[in-house]
Amino acid sequence: PGTKDIFSRPLTHFFDGDAYLSRFTLKDGKAELQAGFIQTPQRVKEQASGEMLFHEFGTAAPARTQQGRKNQPNINVVPWNGQMLALSEGAHPAALNKDSLAFENFTNFGGTLPKDVSFTAHPKFDPLTGFGYAFGIHQGMSRALKVYRMNPWSEVMEELYSLNQSRVYMIHDMALTEDHLIFLIPPAFFKLTGILFGDGTLANALAFDKKSPTRLLILDKHGKEKPVEIELPTSMVFHNGNAVMKDGILTLQTFLSNDGSILELIADWNSETLPSAAIPDLIELTVDVKNKKILKSEVLLKAHDFPVFNKQFTGKASRYLYATSMGRPADVMAFDKITKFDLTTRTASSIPMKQGQVCGEAFYVPRPQAVLEDDGWLSYIGYDQERDESFLAIHEARDLSF
């Protein structure tokens, strides 16, 4: 999000705000920045009117002007088939020109993504084949989890699964092994009436059932095997790290909090006093898939989320996982360090923020022709309060030095 108000109307939810995209180009010792708001039709119409017209995820437009919902492509951006896809997970991807970053259209992948099916903000990509894997939720009576394979040489997607669900669950992420897609589905869900009638914010339609389990769903990525489902204790989950399947044993790094209070915190993000919340921890799950049994659940890091790792190791045994600390009690969303966790030695090192600085989530760039898993750069965009400006920081991933 690149703004927290629309024509002086404050946006109250952490998810709200028009998508602002930045592209940094580093070459020959020079840095260039190309940046601007993504000019979706809803943003263009709103800017021309001079008024807030559309409901944000958590902030309602005035009753006299409101014209439906605005699904902000402000979560993630990925290159695909000659375009950039800006993603919201509430609607179809916003396809951008790869050079100018201008908005071109909301893509439905050649008609293979139905109008009433959303699209994830976190598709996964097989580093060996180049195929992508994505999912969406049918925003209708079936409430189906739709799972797709994205062909890098074709505009269309292939539907692998359509799994009816009892509720419209809030599924933010998944993990990819060499042969499986891994979902952790928390008991956070949208009330279907709140989705269909469109007369309020999606945040108002969101609920958390503290009496229901979190479900581990394991799917064959070729769409040929019967899904495996395993119940876990009630928890909230947004993001997963890497996952490996070997001899029927699944090892998954994920980030869990023991209740849904984090949803209340991000909903009240603009309040003078933030409510207390259970903050996610980095958890490693070891699962006997055949016998549907959790063998081990180990806490590796407290108060972290927003994982990143070397994507060339997707689905393979990897040693390093990077995550963002949410350790400031006064404001857990003011991220205060980037942590590198060694999954082999079970040790951590970190990049702490300076006084008056906060960081965004990190991203990893491998060095060309690198052999070692952490031979690359770890980077993030931060904010410096004293200078009142953002900055791009780039560290050596091996020792976290500049």
XYZ file of C-alpha atoms in Angstrom:
402
model
C 0.000 0.000 0.000
C 1.270 3.437 -0.973
C -1.244 5.591 0.878
C -3.181 5.426 4.112
C -5.908 7.902 3.255
C -8.129 8.606 0.274
C -9.016 12.264 -0.075
C -8.428 12.813 3.648
C -10.513 9.776 4.632
C -8.226 7.644 6.865
C -7.752 3.994 5.937
C -7.899 1.980 9.131
C -6.883 -1.552 8.123
C -3.292 -2.721 7.612
C -4.260 -4.233 4.223
C -5.827 -1.028 2.855
C -4.321 1.401 0.360
C -3.721 1.781 -3.366
C -0.898 -0.389 -4.700
C 2.401 1.471 -5.143
C 5.025 -0.396 -7.135
C 8.770 0.270 -7.013
C 11.374 -1.140 -9.378
C 15.053 -0.720 -8.526
C 17.626 -1.210 -11.270
C 21.263 -1.511 -10.178
C 23.882 -1.364 -12.929
C 27.458 -0.124 -13.284
C 27.492 1.298 -9.776
C 24.332 3.311 -10.275
C 20.795 2.848 -8.954
C 17.602 3.856 -10.723
C 14.101 3.853 -9.257
C 10.921 3.553 -11.290
C 7.863 3.927 -9.073
C 4.212 4.863 -9.060
C 0.691 3.820 -8.198
C -0.836 1.009 -10.241
C -3.550 2.745 -12.231
C -6.368 0.222 -11.984
C -9.755 1.348 -13.354
C -11.034 1.760 -9.785
C -8.137 4.025 -8.800
C -8.463 6.083 -12.002
C -12.200 6.565 -11.422
C -11.708 7.494 -7.789
C -8.934 9.973 -8.538
C -11.049 11.627 -11.232
C -14.020 11.996 -8.878
C -12.038 13.417 -5.965
C -13.916 11.150 -3.538
C -13.615 7.688 -2.044
C -15.901 5.469 -4.135
C -14.938 1.913 -3.254
C -14.731 -0.087 -0.065
C -11.191 -1.043 0.863
C -10.599 -4.402 2.570
C -11.258 -2.872 5.984
C -12.394 0.714 5.411
C -15.870 1.510 4.089
C -16.529 4.201 1.509
C -19.197 6.785 2.387
C -22.705 5.448 1.777
C -23.560 8.303 -0.581
C -20.650 7.526 -2.944
C -19.847 3.828 -2.568
C -19.728 1.756 -5.770
C -18.598 -1.659 -4.579
C -15.231 -3.005 -3.501
C -11.704 -2.267 -4.634
C -9.425 -5.319 -4.671
C -5.976 -3.848 -4.228
C -3.098 -5.564 -6.093
C -0.799 -4.442 -3.278
C 0.539 -7.719 -1.835
C 2.967 -9.209 -4.346
C 4.237 -8.865 -7.906
C 5.686 -11.641 -10.089
C 6.883 -11.886 -13.717
C 4.797 -14.185 -15.904
C 4.462 -14.758 -19.659
C 5.972 -11.437 -20.680
C 4.023 -9.368 -18.153
C 4.198 -8.484 -14.489
C 1.284 -9.732 -12.367
C 0.366 -7.557 -9.392
C -1.603 -9.675 -6.943
C -4.316 -9.060 -4.364
C -5.806 -12.535 -3.623
C -9.279 -10.951 -3.541
C -9.706 -10.877 -7.308
C -7.925 -11.551 -10.584
C -4.304 -10.449 -11.101
C -3.566 -6.993 -12.466
C -1.411 -7.524 -15.564
C 1.206 -4.807 -16.042
C 3.474 -3.929 -18.943
C 6.866 -5.415 -18.026
C 8.747 -2.317 -19.214
C 6.563 0.663 -18.325
C 4.698 -1.074 -15.438
C 1.493 0.456 -16.810
C -1.755 -1.348 -15.969
C -3.032 -3.344 -18.953
C -5.925 -5.489 -17.712
C -7.213 -7.839 -15.061
C -6.210 -11.185 -16.520
C -8.325 -14.354 -16.406
C -5.622 -16.516 -18.025
C -7.398 -16.940 -21.321
C -10.737 -17.646 -19.671
C -9.439 -20.434 -17.387
C -9.856 -18.374 -14.183
C -13.619 -17.948 -13.633
C -15.030 -14.538 -12.802
C -16.091 -15.590 -9.293
C -12.785 -17.271 -8.351
C -10.017 -15.297 -6.678
C -6.285 -15.734 -7.283
C -3.573 -16.167 -4.676
C -1.010 -13.490 -3.872
C 1.620 -16.224 -3.429
C 1.862 -18.548 -6.448
C 4.763 -20.989 -6.304
C 7.158 -21.881 -9.109
C 8.992 -25.125 -9.763
C 12.671 -24.205 -10.264
C 13.247 -27.266 -12.498
C 10.277 -27.082 -14.869
C 9.268 -23.420 -14.708
C 5.632 -24.363 -14.085
C 3.700 -22.242 -11.623
C 1.113 -23.427 -9.106
C -1.680 -21.233 -7.845
C -5.009 -21.392 -6.095
C -8.183 -19.417 -5.621
C -11.467 -19.629 -3.754
C -14.853 -19.873 -5.456
C -16.813 -16.964 -4.005
C -20.128 -18.803 -4.296
C -22.086 -21.668 -2.807
C -19.436 -24.362 -3.421
C -16.785 -22.323 -1.572
C -14.377 -24.554 -3.506
C -10.616 -24.388 -3.201
C -9.472 -24.302 -6.833
C -5.898 -25.343 -7.552
C -4.185 -24.584 -10.877
C -1.027 -25.359 -12.803
C 0.385 -22.400 -14.761
C 2.172 -23.261 -18.010
C 5.071 -20.874 -18.722
C 4.547 -21.300 -22.491
C 0.776 -20.823 -22.534
C -1.705 -18.158 -21.508
C -4.146 -20.679 -20.036
C -4.031 -22.572 -16.745
C -4.972 -26.170 -15.992
C -7.322 -26.878 -13.090
C -5.869 -29.663 -10.923
C -8.408 -29.715 -8.093
C -11.770 -28.241 -7.161
C -12.369 -29.108 -3.513
C -15.642 -27.989 -1.974
C -15.222 -26.392 1.446
C -17.689 -25.838 4.264
C -16.646 -22.164 4.458
C -14.828 -19.525 2.422
C -11.556 -19.980 4.260
C -8.854 -17.329 4.366
C -5.923 -19.160 2.752
C -3.021 -16.822 2.134
C -0.125 -19.085 1.173
C 0.969 -22.607 0.309
C 4.230 -24.533 -0.020
C 5.624 -26.626 -2.867
C 7.637 -29.835 -2.628
C 9.001 -31.776 -5.588
C 5.680 -33.607 -6.015
C 3.141 -32.018 -3.651
C 1.309 -28.809 -2.813
C 0.999 -28.105 0.900
C -1.761 -25.992 2.440
C -2.270 -24.986 6.064
C -5.878 -23.837 6.362
C -6.707 -21.887 9.524
C -10.297 -21.630 10.853
C -10.437 -18.024 9.612
C -13.260 -17.574 7.123
C -15.403 -15.040 5.321
C -19.153 -15.164 5.827
C -20.550 -15.900 2.388
C -23.425 -13.421 2.718
C -20.882 -10.687 3.391
C -19.073 -11.563 0.177
C -22.072 -11.950 -2.117
C -24.027 -8.846 -1.164
C -21.013 -6.533 -1.301
C -22.598 -3.985 1.016
C -19.688 -3.771 3.444
C -15.988 -4.437 3.847
C -14.518 -7.900 3.627
C -12.919 -7.338 7.025
C -16.413 -7.132 8.522
C -17.229 -10.501 6.947
C -14.116 -12.158 8.403
C -14.442 -14.429 11.440
C -12.239 -16.863 13.374
C -13.646 -20.098 14.792
C -11.540 -20.836 17.884
C -13.244 -24.214 18.336
C -12.213 -25.602 14.952
C -8.820 -27.092 14.032
C -6.267 -25.826 11.582
C -6.057 -28.310 8.701
C -2.987 -29.539 6.857
C -3.943 -30.365 3.264
C -1.514 -32.291 1.044
C -2.177 -32.475 -2.711
C -0.337 -34.276 -5.494
C 0.923 -31.496 -7.746
C 0.002 -33.561 -10.818
C -3.644 -33.731 -9.700
C -3.764 -37.540 -9.715
C -3.815 -38.638 -6.081
C -6.497 -38.342 -3.423
C -5.945 -35.367 -1.084
C -4.618 -36.077 2.415
C -5.973 -33.993 5.294
C -4.620 -33.870 8.858
C -5.990 -31.830 11.753
C -3.733 -29.629 13.890
C -4.470 -27.574 17.021
C -6.300 -24.310 16.370
C -3.906 -21.657 15.071
C -3.669 -18.747 12.662
C -1.273 -18.891 9.730
C -0.401 -16.483 6.940
C 2.931 -17.656 5.517
C 4.953 -20.823 4.981
C 8.647 -21.331 4.362
C 10.062 -24.286 2.475
C 8.749 -27.866 2.476
C 10.391 -31.210 1.726
C 8.835 -34.655 1.290
C 11.127 -37.684 1.714
C 10.040 -41.306 2.159
C 6.532 -40.233 3.137
C 7.748 -37.778 5.781
C 6.900 -34.100 5.257
C 9.045 -31.376 6.814
C 7.476 -27.917 6.657
C 8.563 -24.568 8.054
C 5.566 -22.384 8.779
C 4.546 -19.450 10.981
C 1.765 -20.059 13.503
C 0.083 -18.065 16.245
C -2.150 -19.864 18.724
C -5.331 -17.855 18.129
C -6.889 -15.357 15.725
C -6.061 -12.187 17.660
C -3.536 -11.069 15.017
C -6.550 -10.458 12.755
C -7.949 -7.999 15.292
C -4.609 -6.212 15.526
C -4.254 -5.638 11.787
C -7.909 -4.547 11.621
C -7.250 -1.894 14.301
C -3.820 -0.983 12.953
C -4.649 2.750 12.759
C -5.902 2.979 16.355
C -4.137 5.071 18.992
C -3.575 1.934 21.092
C -3.055 -1.413 19.397
C -4.777 -4.450 20.910
C -2.561 -7.228 22.223
C -2.229 -10.238 19.941
C -0.604 -13.641 19.660
C 2.355 -13.114 17.344
C 3.446 -15.845 14.892
C 6.409 -18.086 15.683
C 8.529 -20.019 13.211
C 7.464 -23.645 13.617
C 8.895 -26.731 11.950
C 6.368 -29.511 11.465
C 7.415 -33.101 10.821
C 4.535 -35.190 9.495
C 4.035 -38.886 8.728
C 1.745 -38.393 5.737
C 0.746 -42.043 5.250
C -0.354 -42.470 8.858
C -1.690 -38.902 9.115
C 0.352 -38.223 12.213
C 2.228 -35.139 13.423
C 5.579 -36.500 14.579
C 7.028 -33.228 15.818
C 6.181 -29.536 16.146
C 9.244 -27.485 17.090
C 9.442 -23.738 17.758
C 12.534 -22.390 15.973
C 12.069 -18.605 16.308
C 9.711 -16.522 18.407
C 7.798 -13.518 17.026
C 8.740 -13.759 13.340
C 6.937 -14.022 9.999
C 7.352 -13.086 6.301
C 9.748 -15.878 5.252
C 12.050 -15.936 2.253
C 14.609 -18.451 1.042
C 16.646 -19.256 -2.040
C 13.897 -20.279 -4.481
C 16.324 -22.540 -6.354
C 15.909 -24.846 -3.332
C 12.103 -24.891 -3.452
C 10.917 -28.348 -2.428
C 14.442 -29.543 -1.679
C 16.375 -29.864 1.551
C 17.523 -26.322 2.353
C 19.633 -24.957 5.162
C 18.671 -21.289 5.473
C 15.420 -19.440 6.045
C 15.164 -15.667 6.410
C 12.320 -14.018 8.318
C 11.235 -10.638 9.661
C 11.032 -9.945 13.387
C 7.763 -8.745 14.921
C 9.337 -8.278 18.339
C 8.423 -4.685 19.276
C 5.736 -4.911 21.988
C 4.437 -1.367 21.358
C 3.884 -2.020 17.641
C 4.535 -5.511 16.323
C 3.993 -4.278 12.767
C 7.040 -1.974 13.106
C 9.488 -4.683 12.053
C 12.800 -4.340 13.862
C 15.198 -6.869 12.323
C 15.782 -9.448 9.596
C 16.849 -12.869 10.900
C 18.799 -15.594 9.107
C 18.015 -18.983 10.616
C 20.279 -21.972 10.062
C 18.051 -25.053 9.982
C 21.049 -27.363 10.364
C 22.713 -25.825 13.429
C 19.454 -24.327 14.782
C 21.193 -20.967 15.246
C 20.184 -17.447 14.229
C 21.935 -14.240 13.199
C 20.242 -10.967 12.394
C 20.323 -7.503 10.864
C 18.951 -5.161 13.560
C 17.367 -1.882 12.550
C 18.954 1.358 13.760
C 17.141 3.731 16.092
C 14.205 5.299 14.259
C 14.251 2.748 11.428
C 11.924 -0.098 10.492
C 12.241 -2.687 7.738
C 9.923 -4.348 5.293
C 10.014 -8.052 4.535
C 13.218 -9.256 2.908
C 13.807 -10.756 -0.511
C 16.640 -12.986 -1.678
C 18.596 -12.658 -4.935
C 21.029 -15.502 -5.753
C 24.390 -14.586 -7.227
C 24.663 -15.778 -10.856
C 26.226 -19.253 -11.124
C 26.166 -19.569 -7.325
C 26.768 -23.041 -5.890
C 26.250 -22.368 -2.191
C 22.684 -21.873 -1.019
C 23.393 -18.524 0.680
C 25.712 -17.125 -2.014
C 23.624 -14.108 -2.912
C 22.108 -10.920 -1.559
C 19.498 -10.334 1.105
C 17.661 -7.083 0.626
C 14.746 -5.085 2.010
C 13.131 -1.673 1.773
C 13.220 0.205 5.075
C 11.971 3.499 6.459
C 14.034 6.081 8.333
C 11.887 8.240 10.618
C 14.486 10.977 11.155
C 15.066 11.488 7.433
C 11.402 10.721 6.615
C 12.351 8.612 3.641
C 12.519 5.032 2.497
C 15.761 3.282 1.605
C 16.892 0.083 -0.106
C 19.385 -1.988 1.895
C 21.440 -4.786 0.333
C 23.417 -7.281 2.415
C 25.609 -10.255 1.656
C 23.393 -13.238 2.529
C 26.317 -15.324 3.781
C 27.401 -13.023 6.648
C 24.692 -10.279 6.513
C 27.307 -7.575 5.894
C 26.713 -4.581 3.616
